Amino acid sequence: MEEPKETSKSALKKAEKQAKMAAAKAEKAAKQAALPVVGGKKGDDSKEVIGITVSKNTNFSQWYQELVLKAELVEYYSEISGFYILRPGAMYVWNVIRAWFQERIEEMGVEETNFPMFLSSKDHVEGFAPELAWVTKAGDKDLEVPVAVRPTSEAVMYPYYAKWIRSHRDLPFRLNQWNSVVRWEAKQTTPFLRAREFLWQEGHTAHLTEELATKEVLEILELYAGVYEQLLAVPVVRGKKTENEKFAGGYWTSTVEGYIPTNGRGIQGATSHCLGQNFSKMFDITVEDPDKKGDKLFVWQNSWGLSTRVIGVMVMLHSDDKGLVLPPRVAKTQVILIPVGLTAKTSAEDRASHAKKVEELYDTLKNAKVRTDVDNREGYTPGFKFADWELKGVPLRIEFGPKDAAKEVVSYARRDTGEKGTIPIAELATKVPELLETIQKALYDKADASFREHRLVLTDWSKVVPALDSRNVVIIPFCEAPACEERIKELTKSEEAQEGPDGQKQPSMGMKSLCIPFDQPEGLVKGETKCLNPECSQFAKSWVMFGRSY
Amino acid sequence: MEEPKETSKSALKKAEKQAKMAAAKAEKAAKQAALPVVGGKKGDDSKEVIGITVSKNTNFSQWYQELVLKAELVEYYSEISGFYILRPGAMYVWNVIRAWFQERIEEMGVEETNFPMFLSSKDHVEGFAPELAWVTKAGDKDLEVPVAVRPTSEAVMYPYYAKWIRSHRDLPFRLNQWNSVVRWEAKQTTPFLRAREFLWQEGHTAHLTEELATKEVLEILELYAGVYEQLLAVPVVRGKKTENEKFAGGYWTSTVEGYIPTNGRGIQGATSHCLGQNFSKMFDITVEDPDKKGDKLFVWQNSWGLSTRVIGVMVMLHSDDKGLVLPPRVAKTQVILIPVGLTAKTSAEDRASHAKKVEELYDTLKNAKVRTDVDNREGYTPGFKFADWELKGVPLRIEFGPKDAAKEVVSYARRDTGEKGTIPIAELATKVPELLETIQKALYDKADASFREHRLVLTDWSKVVPALDSRNVVIIPFCEAPACEERIKELTKSEEAQEGPDGQKQPSMGMKSLCIPFDQPEGLVKGETKCLNPECSQFAKSWVMFGRSY
């Protein structure tokens, strides 16, 4: 890859800037991600490697860690490990998702609220107790009662639901909040997938009947599927979690499950829970039964959340060794317009008239509502610029030089396939938006084909582990018994070394149940088909999707 | 006011629900706000007083505390004092402001980011040290290094600015984040005005020159003025803070200042700071001087923030003894449509046809983009409904009964003035939006007239304290010396009892400088006009606005 033409001074300047953080970062980053430290020591004038130094297929974890940094989606927070700074590239994607989802839940009648970030007791958050961040001092004074930062808000919100919900007229009662929560994970953290603080929305609703609650759980799940499929071009399988995998406090959990072809792992996308009456009984959230005057009725509750994890799934799925690949619908810059073919010989006059033509192209695209930027940076070769924008994931590159101008066309290159071509300037306003939608669809179709190909319906136990080792998830007849699920995890541990989340080779994990797909394959006969676990004597209740997973 | 027709059972039910929180709330609320506890003891079946029990003019503080609760803008968080739950009524207003401001800063090229909520050292936040909330434990393990929740993010963000800003090509560098910050105030807290956690946006930018930084400071201040004047109908005075009142870490501070007629107090609206090079020198944020190759240049920085305090100012200014008064542009419900005039004698057929007409009115308004709700609640009298929607601040009430239908009109009542009238149904789609804009303008004009009338330009010291005691702010010739400003505060303390923020009468505070208005009155002659403080021998530098204030 070509390097920017720079004076050694400005190179030095860069190195100095990088050096400021290098020391602190090196230590943390090395611990966190076995990352090569960008930049170098103070005074070291070596240039920065802008590209990614490893391959997605040979070292997936390091590839991912480098990618999210170099594509400027996140920055490691060197002050405190397990925390990440979300940079504008990531916040743009999150805001597109937020606006899309918010518009739809408003139509459903969900209202917005904002509860405090602290709770004063760990009642009803036992599951999170080991991960609670406790504030014990204000200034230099000890608090009489320590307070914890919310890991989720059920225990913060539901006492007020008991107060606010007074009559069946108040139902459905639906609130959502956009905030961040803190879970002080002991486990390995990974940008977007597992962080000690993350952004999400949490919806908490109450209904008169189970039927009404169920309807909403599934409506929300369909919106979560829409975020993945329509915005992020990520195919998902909709289903129900098994008892072992559902939200502990809840009644049942619906989920959308994704798949990462590179390592064959399943990944949970988002969950929409029916809490049943468990919490309304704990917090005494009741209304008078409209059908039996005087009888009190515990409300049916749901909670549902979508977090910035979605960005990590999108990045892992579409991106490549050149860097990030963004679906056009969530790309802040959909088209990067790069003037080319100007040499030292080009006259000032020709430069000016070419610049004017570039301006016109920009205006045409802007008027066509295409999010376009022009790269007029001086001192950088086109080759450097191409690599830089590929790293940042811009879906479509348009090159425009005097030769193109003469033919009244622009030359383009697709980020997803590398495919090149030309578009007549006269058709720019229609062809470019079409091409962006073509890219959006191509990304989805490719991922969908791969997921379908690697979702194996198996009825032969001996094929299960080999299937996992060749990067598939499997759908098998299963009795749904928690103990049997545990045993299946044990039985499917493989001695063959596989890459773990920390990038180290390790004996690979056993398979977990991902979900009971709503869309069940044919051929399971109740009371006849056996659970596939050879040690299990029970009949199968359903086809269940299992896989190694995040 | 009429009471809802209710079975004693459902009244009992209400009382029971209220009782759940009453005990805890009573204690805290009493401490916090001398609030009468709504509801009553368990088993007490007395009805809830829905209206406000005190008058804005006789007990402003209690009026405010009751209003924000009963209009359902906030709920006290009984778990931890000084924290408030923002309910949908408040979040709607905040989201209108957020969308309006976000759109405009995006046009300016400000990008969005999200930094972690914790900082690990109190360096550079000394000013906030007494208010820092310290996390010392995760689960049951003590942290090696305690971390504090951000009170503001300069110290969190600027180390990364030093890393990211490498060249003058990276300037202007502008990031904004929407988040909440925690300042564990020892002082009396008040909903919106002073809370231990509050929502805000914080913009942090870097520029090549002072001139460019100054330009942005003023552009942002104008947006803050726009939030108050165009959205919230709150007039503000734009100006510069004196040395005593500026942001300590900064170079100079611009501000918009509001005025509360009921108690004659000034109130700071929002501030936009030029930080100068103070922080860039602390954090070593430099670029190479484009004009002097090799010379390093410390960047010029700004920071600017707008918080949910704006909602408190709006509430204090416009609302009255009946409850909240919302400017139409920020009202979630702009028009409440209430069917009236149906009696026990009305036939089912007539009821049905009237209901159909109401539906048609609703559709007409909805198509005209008027945010409209219909109050079809059964078991409540029109009188109760009127009072309930007045309490909640809906700008325009439309009543529609058989008599109106016969005349093909609707009857309306303005929330701001109480003025009543009729509108021909045929003109609904044009007249209602006009009327809403009329209300918006009327609220602003009334407040603006009052602020102008109570902003006294004085050149006679003896008139200052009487002016304050009769609820004015004053604009006086001032030398701008910090010591003189302190002395003026002392000299203007009044023995006459005035109501303090806690609703208690107390000897009233001295006056503080609110700002040096950009719009300076005539008549100040440099080197001739004396500072108005009789003990001061200096010449006046400018007209400065002083007042008792929040």
PDB file of C-alpha atoms in Angstrom, chain B residues 43-186:
ATOM      1  CA  GLY B  43     -56.578   1.671  54.143  1.00  0.00           C
ATOM      2  CA  ASP B  44     -57.385   5.350  54.123  1.00  0.00           C
ATOM      3  CA  ASP B  45     -60.021   5.702  51.398  1.00  0.00           C
ATOM      4  CA  SER B  46     -59.941   9.483  51.169  1.00  0.00           C
ATOM      5  CA  LYS B  47     -59.773  10.691  47.591  1.00  0.00           C
ATOM      6  CA  GLU B  48     -56.594  12.148  46.141  1.00  0.00           C
ATOM      7  CA  VAL B  49     -56.402  15.926  45.801  1.00  0.00           C
ATOM      8  CA  ILE B  50     -55.480  16.200  42.122  1.00  0.00           C
ATOM      9  CA  GLY B  51     -55.016  19.962  42.033  1.00  0.00           C
ATOM     10  CA  ILE B  52     -52.201  22.010  43.514  1.00  0.00           C
ATOM     11  CA  THR B  53     -52.822  22.939  47.129  1.00  0.00           C
ATOM     12  CA  VAL B  54     -50.872  26.214  47.330  1.00  0.00           C
ATOM     13  CA  SER B  55     -50.632  29.364  45.249  1.00  0.00           C
ATOM     14  CA  LYS B  56     -47.682  30.292  43.008  1.00  0.00           C
ATOM     15  CA  ASN B  57     -47.598  33.780  44.504  1.00  0.00           C
ATOM     16  CA  THR B  58     -47.832  32.863  48.167  1.00  0.00           C
ATOM     17  CA  ASN B  59     -45.543  29.824  48.312  1.00  0.00           C
ATOM     18  CA  PHE B  60     -43.613  29.607  45.093  1.00  0.00           C
ATOM     19  CA  SER B  61     -41.294  26.771  46.091  1.00  0.00           C
ATOM     20  CA  GLN B  62     -43.979  24.415  47.340  1.00  0.00           C
ATOM     21  CA  TRP B  63     -46.136  25.311  44.353  1.00  0.00           C
ATOM     22  CA  TYR B  64     -43.273  24.265  42.063  1.00  0.00           C
ATOM     23  CA  GLN B  65     -42.530  21.052  43.933  1.00  0.00           C
ATOM     24  CA  GLU B  66     -46.189  20.019  43.846  1.00  0.00           C
ATOM     25  CA  LEU B  67     -46.637  21.068  40.233  1.00  0.00           C
ATOM     26  CA  VAL B  68     -43.827  18.984  38.756  1.00  0.00           C
ATOM     27  CA  LEU B  69     -45.148  15.935  40.635  1.00  0.00           C
ATOM     28  CA  LYS B  70     -48.861  16.339  39.919  1.00  0.00           C
ATOM     29  CA  ALA B  71     -48.354  17.348  36.281  1.00  0.00           C
ATOM     30  CA  GLU B  72     -46.389  14.070  36.067  1.00  0.00           C
ATOM     31  CA  LEU B  73     -43.137  15.594  34.870  1.00  0.00           C
ATOM     32  CA  VAL B  74     -41.069  13.955  37.609  1.00  0.00           C
ATOM     33  CA  GLU B  75     -41.358  11.476  40.431  1.00  0.00           C
ATOM     34  CA  TYR B  76     -39.175  11.638  43.516  1.00  0.00           C
ATOM     35  CA  TYR B  77     -36.789   8.705  43.664  1.00  0.00           C
ATOM     36  CA  SER B  78     -37.456   7.629  47.223  1.00  0.00           C
ATOM     37  CA  GLU B  79     -34.497   5.221  47.204  1.00  0.00           C
ATOM     38  CA  ILE B  80     -31.846   7.947  47.129  1.00  0.00           C
ATOM     39  CA  SER B  81     -32.453  11.619  47.880  1.00  0.00           C
ATOM     40  CA  GLY B  82     -31.560  14.246  45.302  1.00  0.00           C
ATOM     41  CA  PHE B  83     -32.464  12.008  42.350  1.00  0.00           C
ATOM     42  CA  TYR B  84     -35.577  12.320  40.195  1.00  0.00           C
ATOM     43  CA  ILE B  85     -37.367  10.089  37.701  1.00  0.00           C
ATOM     44  CA  LEU B  86     -38.120  11.909  34.457  1.00  0.00           C
ATOM     45  CA  ARG B  87     -41.565  10.866  33.295  1.00  0.00           C
ATOM     46  CA  PRO B  88     -42.799  10.883  29.675  1.00  0.00           C
ATOM     47  CA  GLY B  89     -44.141  14.435  29.965  1.00  0.00           C
ATOM     48  CA  ALA B  90     -40.636  15.729  30.697  1.00  0.00           C
ATOM     49  CA  MET B  91     -38.823  13.392  28.300  1.00  0.00           C
ATOM     50  CA  TYR B  92     -41.020  14.567  25.442  1.00  0.00           C
ATOM     51  CA  VAL B  93     -39.954  18.180  25.986  1.00  0.00           C
ATOM     52  CA  TRP B  94     -36.299  17.133  26.283  1.00  0.00           C
ATOM     53  CA  ASN B  95     -36.493  15.090  23.068  1.00  0.00           C
ATOM     54  CA  VAL B  96     -37.949  17.997  21.103  1.00  0.00           C
ATOM     55  CA  ILE B  97     -35.037  20.129  22.326  1.00  0.00           C
ATOM     56  CA  ARG B  98     -32.544  17.353  21.601  1.00  0.00           C
ATOM     57  CA  ALA B  99     -33.751  16.860  18.014  1.00  0.00           C
ATOM     58  CA  TRP B 100     -33.777  20.619  17.322  1.00  0.00           C
ATOM     59  CA  PHE B 101     -30.276  21.154  18.704  1.00  0.00           C
ATOM     60  CA  GLN B 102     -28.789  17.941  17.237  1.00  0.00           C
ATOM     61  CA  GLU B 103     -29.967  18.838  13.731  1.00  0.00           C
ATOM     62  CA  ARG B 104     -28.244  22.208  13.980  1.00  0.00           C
ATOM     63  CA  ILE B 105     -24.909  21.071  15.389  1.00  0.00           C
ATOM     64  CA  GLU B 106     -24.754  18.317  12.755  1.00  0.00           C
ATOM     65  CA  GLU B 107     -25.049  21.032  10.108  1.00  0.00           C
ATOM     66  CA  MET B 108     -22.076  22.701  11.824  1.00  0.00           C
ATOM     67  CA  GLY B 109     -20.095  19.474  11.482  1.00  0.00           C
ATOM     68  CA  VAL B 110     -20.165  18.370  15.131  1.00  0.00           C
ATOM     69  CA  GLU B 111     -19.981  14.573  15.417  1.00  0.00           C
ATOM     70  CA  GLU B 112     -21.399  12.368  18.167  1.00  0.00           C
ATOM     71  CA  THR B 113     -19.328  10.290  20.571  1.00  0.00           C
ATOM     72  CA  ASN B 114     -19.845   8.329  23.774  1.00  0.00           C
ATOM     73  CA  PHE B 115     -17.155   8.212  26.450  1.00  0.00           C
ATOM     74  CA  PRO B 116     -17.246   5.957  29.527  1.00  0.00           C
ATOM     75  CA  MET B 117     -19.038   7.292  32.624  1.00  0.00           C
ATOM     76  CA  PHE B 118     -16.036   6.727  34.915  1.00  0.00           C
ATOM     77  CA  LEU B 119     -12.747   8.498  35.434  1.00  0.00           C
ATOM     78  CA  SER B 120      -9.934   7.020  37.475  1.00  0.00           C
ATOM     79  CA  SER B 121      -8.218  10.126  38.784  1.00  0.00           C
ATOM     80  CA  LYS B 122      -9.495  13.398  40.127  1.00  0.00           C
ATOM     81  CA  ASP B 123      -6.823  15.353  38.285  1.00  0.00           C
ATOM     82  CA  HIS B 124      -8.294  18.361  36.529  1.00  0.00           C
ATOM     83  CA  VAL B 125     -11.656  17.960  38.264  1.00  0.00           C
ATOM     84  CA  GLU B 126     -10.615  19.497  41.597  1.00  0.00           C
ATOM     85  CA  GLY B 127     -13.534  21.910  41.383  1.00  0.00           C
ATOM     86  CA  PHE B 128     -15.864  18.929  41.517  1.00  0.00           C
ATOM     87  CA  ALA B 129     -13.906  16.847  44.047  1.00  0.00           C
ATOM     88  CA  PRO B 130     -16.425  17.285  46.910  1.00  0.00           C
ATOM     89  CA  GLU B 131     -19.240  16.081  44.628  1.00  0.00           C
ATOM     90  CA  LEU B 132     -17.576  13.038  43.043  1.00  0.00           C
ATOM     91  CA  ALA B 133     -19.358   9.682  43.474  1.00  0.00           C
ATOM     92  CA  TRP B 134     -16.638   7.062  44.012  1.00  0.00           C
ATOM     93  CA  VAL B 135     -17.012   3.430  42.990  1.00  0.00           C
ATOM     94  CA  THR B 136     -14.722   1.459  45.317  1.00  0.00           C
ATOM     95  CA  LYS B 137     -16.134  -2.067  44.930  1.00  0.00           C
ATOM     96  CA  ALA B 138     -17.170  -4.381  42.107  1.00  0.00           C
ATOM     97  CA  GLY B 139     -19.328  -7.183  43.470  1.00  0.00           C
ATOM     98  CA  ASP B 140     -17.693  -7.895  46.823  1.00  0.00           C
ATOM     99  CA  LYS B 141     -14.155  -7.119  45.639  1.00  0.00           C
ATOM    100  CA  ASP B 142     -12.473  -3.781  46.347  1.00  0.00           C
ATOM    101  CA  LEU B 143     -11.178  -2.063  43.207  1.00  0.00           C
ATOM    102  CA  GLU B 144      -7.411  -1.576  43.103  1.00  0.00           C
ATOM    103  CA  VAL B 145      -8.045   1.964  41.896  1.00  0.00           C
ATOM    104  CA  PRO B 146     -11.381   3.560  42.781  1.00  0.00           C
ATOM    105  CA  VAL B 147     -13.187   5.247  39.899  1.00  0.00           C
ATOM    106  CA  ALA B 148     -15.517   8.272  39.989  1.00  0.00           C
ATOM    107  CA  VAL B 149     -18.671   8.890  37.952  1.00  0.00           C
ATOM    108  CA  ARG B 150     -18.041  11.847  35.611  1.00  0.00           C
ATOM    109  CA  PRO B 151     -19.294  15.216  36.853  1.00  0.00           C
ATOM    110  CA  THR B 152     -18.334  16.527  33.372  1.00  0.00           C
ATOM    111  CA  SER B 153     -16.015  14.977  30.791  1.00  0.00           C
ATOM    112  CA  GLU B 154     -13.042  17.291  30.132  1.00  0.00           C
ATOM    113  CA  ALA B 155     -10.667  15.040  32.076  1.00  0.00           C
ATOM    114  CA  VAL B 156     -12.143  11.929  30.477  1.00  0.00           C
ATOM    115  CA  MET B 157     -11.962  13.174  26.881  1.00  0.00           C
ATOM    116  CA  TYR B 158      -8.967  15.465  26.479  1.00  0.00           C
ATOM    117  CA  PRO B 159      -6.229  12.826  26.777  1.00  0.00           C
ATOM    118  CA  TYR B 160      -7.740  11.326  23.612  1.00  0.00           C
ATOM    119  CA  TYR B 161      -7.898  14.705  21.907  1.00  0.00           C
ATOM    120  CA  ALA B 162      -4.128  14.817  22.391  1.00  0.00           C
ATOM    121  CA  LYS B 163      -3.939  11.484  20.618  1.00  0.00           C
ATOM    122  CA  TRP B 164      -6.461  12.069  17.832  1.00  0.00           C
ATOM    123  CA  ILE B 165      -5.565  15.636  16.871  1.00  0.00           C
ATOM    124  CA  ARG B 166      -2.328  15.220  14.929  1.00  0.00           C
ATOM    125  CA  SER B 167      -2.372  17.937  12.326  1.00  0.00           C
ATOM    126  CA  HIS B 168      -4.043  21.255  11.631  1.00  0.00           C
ATOM    127  CA  ARG B 169      -5.902  19.209   8.985  1.00  0.00           C
ATOM    128  CA  ASP B 170      -7.766  17.568  11.885  1.00  0.00           C
ATOM    129  CA  LEU B 171      -9.150  20.955  12.977  1.00  0.00           C
ATOM    130  CA  PRO B 172     -11.797  22.009  13.731  1.00  0.00           C
ATOM    131  CA  PHE B 173     -12.228  18.860  15.835  1.00  0.00           C
ATOM    132  CA  ARG B 174     -15.743  18.763  17.273  1.00  0.00           C
ATOM    133  CA  LEU B 175     -17.471  16.103  19.351  1.00  0.00           C
ATOM    134  CA  ASN B 176     -20.683  16.155  21.342  1.00  0.00           C
ATOM    135  CA  GLN B 177     -22.267  13.588  23.627  1.00  0.00           C
ATOM    136  CA  TRP B 178     -25.724  13.249  25.167  1.00  0.00           C
ATOM    137  CA  ASN B 179     -25.441  11.603  28.565  1.00  0.00           C
ATOM    138  CA  SER B 180     -26.050  12.047  32.268  1.00  0.00           C
ATOM    139  CA  VAL B 181     -23.537  13.309  34.801  1.00  0.00           C
ATOM    140  CA  VAL B 182     -23.445  12.944  38.589  1.00  0.00           C
ATOM    141  CA  ARG B 183     -22.657  15.737  41.045  1.00  0.00           C
ATOM    142  CA  TRP B 184     -23.348  14.642  44.597  1.00  0.00           C
ATOM    143  CA  GLU B 185     -24.637  18.045  45.720  1.00  0.00           C
ATOM    144  CA  ALA B 186     -24.674  18.790  49.430  1.00  0.00           C
TER     145      ALA B 186
END
